[in-house]
Coordinates of C-alpha atoms in Angstrom, one line a residue:
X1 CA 62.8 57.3 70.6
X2 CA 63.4 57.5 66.8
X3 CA 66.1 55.5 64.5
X4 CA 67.0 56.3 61.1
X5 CA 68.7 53.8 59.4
X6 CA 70.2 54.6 56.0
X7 CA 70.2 52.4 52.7
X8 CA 73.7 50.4 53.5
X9 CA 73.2 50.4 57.7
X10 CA 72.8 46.5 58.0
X11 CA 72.8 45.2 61.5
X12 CA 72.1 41.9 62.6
X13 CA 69.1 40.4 63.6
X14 CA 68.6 38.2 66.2
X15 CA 64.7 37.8 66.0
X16 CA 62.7 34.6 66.0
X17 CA 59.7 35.5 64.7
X18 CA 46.7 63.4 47.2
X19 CA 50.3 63.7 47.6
X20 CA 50.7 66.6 49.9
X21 CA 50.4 69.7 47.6
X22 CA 53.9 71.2 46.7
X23 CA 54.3 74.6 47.6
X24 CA 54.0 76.7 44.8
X25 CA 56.8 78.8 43.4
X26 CA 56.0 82.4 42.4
X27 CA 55.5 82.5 38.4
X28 CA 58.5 84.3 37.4
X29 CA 60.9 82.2 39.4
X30 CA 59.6 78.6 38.2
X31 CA 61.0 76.9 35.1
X32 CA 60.0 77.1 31.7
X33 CA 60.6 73.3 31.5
X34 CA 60.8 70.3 33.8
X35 CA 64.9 69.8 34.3
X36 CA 66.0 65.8 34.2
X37 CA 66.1 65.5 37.6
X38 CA 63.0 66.8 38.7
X39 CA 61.5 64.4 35.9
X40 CA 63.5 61.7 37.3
X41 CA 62.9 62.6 40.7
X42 CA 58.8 62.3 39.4
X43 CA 59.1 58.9 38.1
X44 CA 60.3 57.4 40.9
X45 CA 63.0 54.1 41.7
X46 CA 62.3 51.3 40.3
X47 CA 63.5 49.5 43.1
X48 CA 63.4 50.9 47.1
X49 CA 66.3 48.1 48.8
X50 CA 67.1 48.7 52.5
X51 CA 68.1 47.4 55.7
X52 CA 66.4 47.8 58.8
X53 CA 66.5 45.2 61.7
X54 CA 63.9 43.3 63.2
X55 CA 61.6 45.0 61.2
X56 CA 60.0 42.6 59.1
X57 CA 57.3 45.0 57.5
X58 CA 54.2 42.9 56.4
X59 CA 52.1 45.5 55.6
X60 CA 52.5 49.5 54.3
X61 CA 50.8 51.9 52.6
X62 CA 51.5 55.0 51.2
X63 CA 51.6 58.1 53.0
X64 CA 50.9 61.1 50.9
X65 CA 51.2 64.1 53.5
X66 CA 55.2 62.8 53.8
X67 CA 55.6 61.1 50.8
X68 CA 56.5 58.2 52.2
X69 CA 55.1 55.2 53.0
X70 CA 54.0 53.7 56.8
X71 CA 55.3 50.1 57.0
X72 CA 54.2 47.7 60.1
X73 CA 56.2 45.2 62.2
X74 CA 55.4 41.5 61.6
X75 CA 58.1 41.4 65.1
X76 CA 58.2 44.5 66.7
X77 CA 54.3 46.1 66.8
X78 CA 55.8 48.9 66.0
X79 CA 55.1 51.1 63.1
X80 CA 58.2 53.0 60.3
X81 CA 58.2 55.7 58.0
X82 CA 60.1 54.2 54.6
X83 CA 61.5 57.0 52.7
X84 CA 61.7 57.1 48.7
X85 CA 65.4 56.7 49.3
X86 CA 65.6 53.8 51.4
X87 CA 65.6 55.4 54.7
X88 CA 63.8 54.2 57.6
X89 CA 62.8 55.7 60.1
X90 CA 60.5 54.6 63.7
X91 CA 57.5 56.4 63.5
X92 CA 55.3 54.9 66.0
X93 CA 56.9 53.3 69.2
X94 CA 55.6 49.3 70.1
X95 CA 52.3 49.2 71.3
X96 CA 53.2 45.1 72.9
X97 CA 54.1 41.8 72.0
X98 CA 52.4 41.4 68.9
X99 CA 52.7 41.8 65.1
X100 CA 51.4 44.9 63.4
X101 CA 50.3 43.8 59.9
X102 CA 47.3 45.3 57.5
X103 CA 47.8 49.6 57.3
X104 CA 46.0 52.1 55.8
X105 CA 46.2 55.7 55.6
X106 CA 43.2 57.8 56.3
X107 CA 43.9 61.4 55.2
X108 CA 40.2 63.0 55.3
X109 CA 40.1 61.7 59.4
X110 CA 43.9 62.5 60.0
X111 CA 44.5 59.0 60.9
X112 CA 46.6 55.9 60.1
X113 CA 44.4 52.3 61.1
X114 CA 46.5 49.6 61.9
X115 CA 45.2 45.8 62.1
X116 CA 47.7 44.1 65.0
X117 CA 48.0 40.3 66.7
X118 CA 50.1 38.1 68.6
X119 CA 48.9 35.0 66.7
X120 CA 52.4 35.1 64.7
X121 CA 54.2 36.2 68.2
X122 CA 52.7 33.4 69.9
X123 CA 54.2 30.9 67.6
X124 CA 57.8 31.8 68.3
X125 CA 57.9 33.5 71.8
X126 CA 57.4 33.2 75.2
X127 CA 53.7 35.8 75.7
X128 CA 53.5 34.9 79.4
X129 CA 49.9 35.5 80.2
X130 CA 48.9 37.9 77.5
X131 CA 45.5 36.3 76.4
X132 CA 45.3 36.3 72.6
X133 CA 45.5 39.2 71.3
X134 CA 44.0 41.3 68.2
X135 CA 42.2 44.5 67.1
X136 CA 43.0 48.3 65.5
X137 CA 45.2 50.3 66.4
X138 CA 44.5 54.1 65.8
X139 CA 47.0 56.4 65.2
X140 CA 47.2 60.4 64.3
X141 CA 48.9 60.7 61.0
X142 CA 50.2 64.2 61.4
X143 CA 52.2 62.9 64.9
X144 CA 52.3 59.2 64.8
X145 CA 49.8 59.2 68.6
X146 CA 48.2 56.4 69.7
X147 CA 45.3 57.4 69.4
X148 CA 43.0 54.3 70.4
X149 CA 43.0 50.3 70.3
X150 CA 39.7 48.6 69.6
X151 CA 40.0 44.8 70.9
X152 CA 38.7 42.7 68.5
X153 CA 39.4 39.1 70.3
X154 CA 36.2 38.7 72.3
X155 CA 37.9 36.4 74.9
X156 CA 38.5 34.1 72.3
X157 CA 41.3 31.3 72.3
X158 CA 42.2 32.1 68.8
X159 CA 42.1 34.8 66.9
X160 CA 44.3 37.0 64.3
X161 CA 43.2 40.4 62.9
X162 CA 45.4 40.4 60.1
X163 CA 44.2 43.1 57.4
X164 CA 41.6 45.8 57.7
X165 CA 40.0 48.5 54.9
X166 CA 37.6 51.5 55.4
X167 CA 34.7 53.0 53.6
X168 CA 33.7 56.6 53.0
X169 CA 32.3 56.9 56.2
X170 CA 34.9 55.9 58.0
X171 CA 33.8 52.5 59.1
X172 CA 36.7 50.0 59.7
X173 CA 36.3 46.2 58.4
X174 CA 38.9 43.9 59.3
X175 CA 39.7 40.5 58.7
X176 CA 40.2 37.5 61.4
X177 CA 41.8 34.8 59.5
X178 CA 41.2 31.8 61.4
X179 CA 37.2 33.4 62.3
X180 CA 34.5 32.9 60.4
X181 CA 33.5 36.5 61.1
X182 CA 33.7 39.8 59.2
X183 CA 34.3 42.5 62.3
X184 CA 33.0 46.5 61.4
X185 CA 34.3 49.2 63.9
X186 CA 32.2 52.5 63.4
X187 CA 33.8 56.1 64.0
X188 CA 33.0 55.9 68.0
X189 CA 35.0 52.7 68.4
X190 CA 32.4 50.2 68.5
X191 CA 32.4 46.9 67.1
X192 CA 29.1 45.0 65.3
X193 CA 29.5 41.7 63.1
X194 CA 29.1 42.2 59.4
X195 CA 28.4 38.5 58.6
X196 CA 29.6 35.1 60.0
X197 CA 29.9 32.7 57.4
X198 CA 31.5 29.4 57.7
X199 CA 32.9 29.9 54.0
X200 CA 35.0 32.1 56.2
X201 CA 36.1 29.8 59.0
X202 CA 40.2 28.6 58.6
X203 CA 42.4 26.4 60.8
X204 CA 46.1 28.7 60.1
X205 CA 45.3 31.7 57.4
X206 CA 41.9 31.7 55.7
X207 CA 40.5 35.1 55.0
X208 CA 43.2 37.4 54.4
X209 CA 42.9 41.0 52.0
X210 CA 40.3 43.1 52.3
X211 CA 39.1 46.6 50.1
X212 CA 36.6 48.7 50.2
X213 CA 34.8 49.3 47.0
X214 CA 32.8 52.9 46.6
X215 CA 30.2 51.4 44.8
X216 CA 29.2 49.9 48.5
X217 CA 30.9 46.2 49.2
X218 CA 34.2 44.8 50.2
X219 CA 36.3 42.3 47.8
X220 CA 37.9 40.0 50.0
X221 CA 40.3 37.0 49.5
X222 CA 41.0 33.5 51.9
X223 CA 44.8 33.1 51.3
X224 CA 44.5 29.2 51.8
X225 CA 42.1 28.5 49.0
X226 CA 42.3 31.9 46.7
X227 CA 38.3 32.4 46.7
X228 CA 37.7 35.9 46.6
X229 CA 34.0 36.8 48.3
X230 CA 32.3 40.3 47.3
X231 CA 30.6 41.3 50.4
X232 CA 27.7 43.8 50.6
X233 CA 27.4 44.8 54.3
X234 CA 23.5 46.2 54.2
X235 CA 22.6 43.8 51.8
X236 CA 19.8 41.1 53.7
X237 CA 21.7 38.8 56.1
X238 CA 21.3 35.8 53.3
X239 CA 22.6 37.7 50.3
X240 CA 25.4 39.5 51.8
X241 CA 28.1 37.1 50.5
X242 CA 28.7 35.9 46.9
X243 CA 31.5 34.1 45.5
X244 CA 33.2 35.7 42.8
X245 CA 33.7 33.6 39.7
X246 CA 37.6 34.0 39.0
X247 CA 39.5 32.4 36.2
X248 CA 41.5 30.4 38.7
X249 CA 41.9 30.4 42.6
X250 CA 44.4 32.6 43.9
X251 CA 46.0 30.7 45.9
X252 CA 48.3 32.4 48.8
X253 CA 46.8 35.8 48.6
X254 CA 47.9 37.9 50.9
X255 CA 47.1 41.7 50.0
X256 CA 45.0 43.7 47.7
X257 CA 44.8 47.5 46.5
X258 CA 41.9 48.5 44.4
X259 CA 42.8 50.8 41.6
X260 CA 41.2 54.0 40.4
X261 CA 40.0 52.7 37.0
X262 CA 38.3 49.7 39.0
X263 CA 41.1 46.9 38.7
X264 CA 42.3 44.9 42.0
X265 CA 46.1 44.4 42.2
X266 CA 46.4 41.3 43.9
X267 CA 49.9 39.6 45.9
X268 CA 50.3 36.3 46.5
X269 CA 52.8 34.2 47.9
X270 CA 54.6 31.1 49.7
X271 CA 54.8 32.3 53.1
X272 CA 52.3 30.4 54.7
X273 CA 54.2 27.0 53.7
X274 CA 56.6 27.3 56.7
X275 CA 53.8 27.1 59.0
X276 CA 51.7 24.5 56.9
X277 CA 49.7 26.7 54.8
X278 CA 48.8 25.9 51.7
X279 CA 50.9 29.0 49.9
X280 CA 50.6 29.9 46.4
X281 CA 53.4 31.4 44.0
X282 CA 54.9 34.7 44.4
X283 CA 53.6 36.5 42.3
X284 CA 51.2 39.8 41.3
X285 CA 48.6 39.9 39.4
X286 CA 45.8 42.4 38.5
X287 CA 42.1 41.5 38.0
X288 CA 39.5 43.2 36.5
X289 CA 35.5 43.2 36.4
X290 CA 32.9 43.9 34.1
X291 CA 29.5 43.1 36.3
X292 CA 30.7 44.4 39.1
X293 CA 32.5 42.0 40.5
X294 CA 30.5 38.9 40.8
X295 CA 32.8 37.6 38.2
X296 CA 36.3 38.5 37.1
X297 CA 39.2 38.3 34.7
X298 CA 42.9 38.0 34.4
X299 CA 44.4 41.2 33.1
X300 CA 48.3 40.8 33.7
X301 CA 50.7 39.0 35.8
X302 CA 53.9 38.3 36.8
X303 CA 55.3 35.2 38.4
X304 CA 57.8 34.7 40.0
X305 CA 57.8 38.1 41.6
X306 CA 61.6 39.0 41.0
X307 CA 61.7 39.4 45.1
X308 CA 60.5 36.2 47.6
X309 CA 58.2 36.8 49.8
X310 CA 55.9 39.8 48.8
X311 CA 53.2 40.6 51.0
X312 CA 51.3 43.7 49.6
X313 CA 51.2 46.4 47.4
X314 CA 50.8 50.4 47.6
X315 CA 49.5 52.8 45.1
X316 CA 51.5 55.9 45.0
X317 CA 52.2 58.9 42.6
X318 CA 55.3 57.0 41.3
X319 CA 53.6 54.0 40.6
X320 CA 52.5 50.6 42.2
X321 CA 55.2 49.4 44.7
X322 CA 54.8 45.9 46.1
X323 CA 56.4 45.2 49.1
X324 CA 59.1 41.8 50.1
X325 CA 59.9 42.3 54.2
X326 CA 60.9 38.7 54.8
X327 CA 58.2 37.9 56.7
X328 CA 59.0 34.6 55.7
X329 CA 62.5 34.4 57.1
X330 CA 60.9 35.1 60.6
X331 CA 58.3 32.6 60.2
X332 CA 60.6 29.9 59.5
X333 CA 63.4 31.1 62.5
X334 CA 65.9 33.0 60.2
X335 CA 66.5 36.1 60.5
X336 CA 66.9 39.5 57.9
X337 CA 66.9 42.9 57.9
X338 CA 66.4 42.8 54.1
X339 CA 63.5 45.3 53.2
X340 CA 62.6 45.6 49.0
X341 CA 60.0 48.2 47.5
X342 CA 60.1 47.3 44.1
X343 CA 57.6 48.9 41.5
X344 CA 55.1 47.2 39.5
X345 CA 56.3 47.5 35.8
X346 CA 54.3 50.0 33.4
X347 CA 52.5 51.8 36.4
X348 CA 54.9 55.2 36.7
X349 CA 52.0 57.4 36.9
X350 CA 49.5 55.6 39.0
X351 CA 47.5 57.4 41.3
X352 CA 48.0 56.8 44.8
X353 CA 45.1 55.6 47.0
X354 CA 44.2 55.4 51.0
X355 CA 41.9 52.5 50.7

């Protein structure tokens, strides 16, 4: 069953917890010149505020074959379609009691990959005897099918896929932030270890975003300490983690999107305080690299964030959009149905990307 919820709906809560091409108008009956509002339209809002209950998005992505993005469920395990106008809309029904968090979009495979848990869930409801839970959720992009879960527990007492990326040949790598293991899911669902390190290893929230970079290795980021780790998956079993030398620890990072001329936006924040995390300062920053990553540098940032609570960002035609789905609220027993997209300043024409 679908729901649409416009821009001013605004129900109550009661939780606890590229581009599609446009078709092309013959030559004579297309415009000399671009009017205001197709310019306007190009550009973009600035700011995407809407209301949708027990929603609590933690993770989207853009969606280029609907121009939209796909937004996750930090309550419901469900997954929503986010409209440039505020609109929102149930794409995917819940696939159980637990959170869906890290998405990406897959275009070339026709697919939307979705890292999901009930790490979160088990900290404010009742599970019954559901083991715990995590793995990827596989979805068809063109109908919103489930497609496939990959479990990604292994019988173990704790564990919390939280946010995944995906290299050129479709490989999945996801994150388990309180494992000290790097988890790779190949094209015929199975599942190898990429490297257990115990740089990795956490008690709540250690390693957190994840990206793919085409050059061959993953940049990833523990949101407890803010050491990012460049992460070579055929490299020797030694030398397959490095530390990246940054100009400071970026504490509380939560997601990352890595940007067509090579930069890593990165989105931090002080979420994880309300369940005894060490959280960092809202805030965005981008980083860049000029040895391929084994050391980086501060290129801009903003903090605050003008919104609490962001939790990721997505590249799109319009810009940069970093997403605030008061994930927080739930995590400390409030409720909100509060969702804001708000753009990145100076990125109006950034290129979108599926990574």
């Amino acid at each position: 069953m679908s729901r649409t919820l416009s821009i001013r709906t605004a129900v109550a809560s009661a939780a606890v917890l590229a581009a599609v091409v446009p078709v092309a108008l013959p030559a004579a009956a297309a415009p000399a010149q671009p009017s205001r509002a197709a310019a306007a339209q190009h550009l973009g809002p600035d700011v995407i505020e809407t209301h949708a209950a027990d929603v609590y998005p933690e993770g989207f992505a853009w969606d280029p074959t609907r121009r939209a993005f796909i937004a996750t469920s930090a309550l419901s395990g469900d997954l929503s379609v986010i409209e440039l106008d505020g609109t929102v809309t149930e794409l995917a029904p819940s696939i159980g009691m637990v959170s869906t968090l890290g998405v990406r979009v897959d275009t070339a495979r026709n697919r939307i990959i979705v890292a999901y848990s009930d790490f979160w869930i088990r900290q404010r409801l009742e599970v019954g005897d559901q083991p715990p839970t995590s793995g990827v959720a596989i979805f068809a992009l063109d109908t919103g099918e489930l497609q496939r879960r990959v479990d990604l527990s292994g019988g173990r007492e704790r564990t919390f896929a939280n946010d995944l990326t995906f290299d050129d040949k479709g490989n999945i790598y996801v994150t388990d932030s309180v494992s000290d293991t790097l988890q790779r899911i190949d094209r015929r669902g199975r599942v190898s270890t990429v490297v257990s390190d115990p740089r990795f290893a956490a008690d709540i929230v250690g390693l957190n975003g994840i990206v793919w970079h085409p050059d061959g290795y993953l940049l990833a980021l523990r949101y407890d300490t803010g050491t990012m780790y460049r992460i070579k998956p055929d490299a020797p079993s030694g030398r397959r983690v490095t530390e990246v030398r940054l100009p400071r620890p970026m504490v509380g990072t939560d997601g990352l999107q890595l940007r067509p001329d090579g930069s890593v936006v990165v989105v931090t924040n002080s979420i994880g305080e309300a369940v005894g995390v060490p959280g960092g300062v809202d805030g965005v920053s981008v980083l860049s690299s000029r040895d391929g990553w084994r050391s980086a540098t501060l290129r801009s940032q903003i903090q605050p964030w003008p919104v609490g609570g962001p939790t990721t960002v997505a590249l799109t035609p319009y810009g940069d959009y970093v997403l605030s789905g008061q994930v927080g609220e739930v995590l400390a027993g409030r409720t909100s149905d509060l969702i804001v997209l708000r753009r990145l300043p100076g990125t109006t024409s950034s290129k979108e990307s599926n990574r």
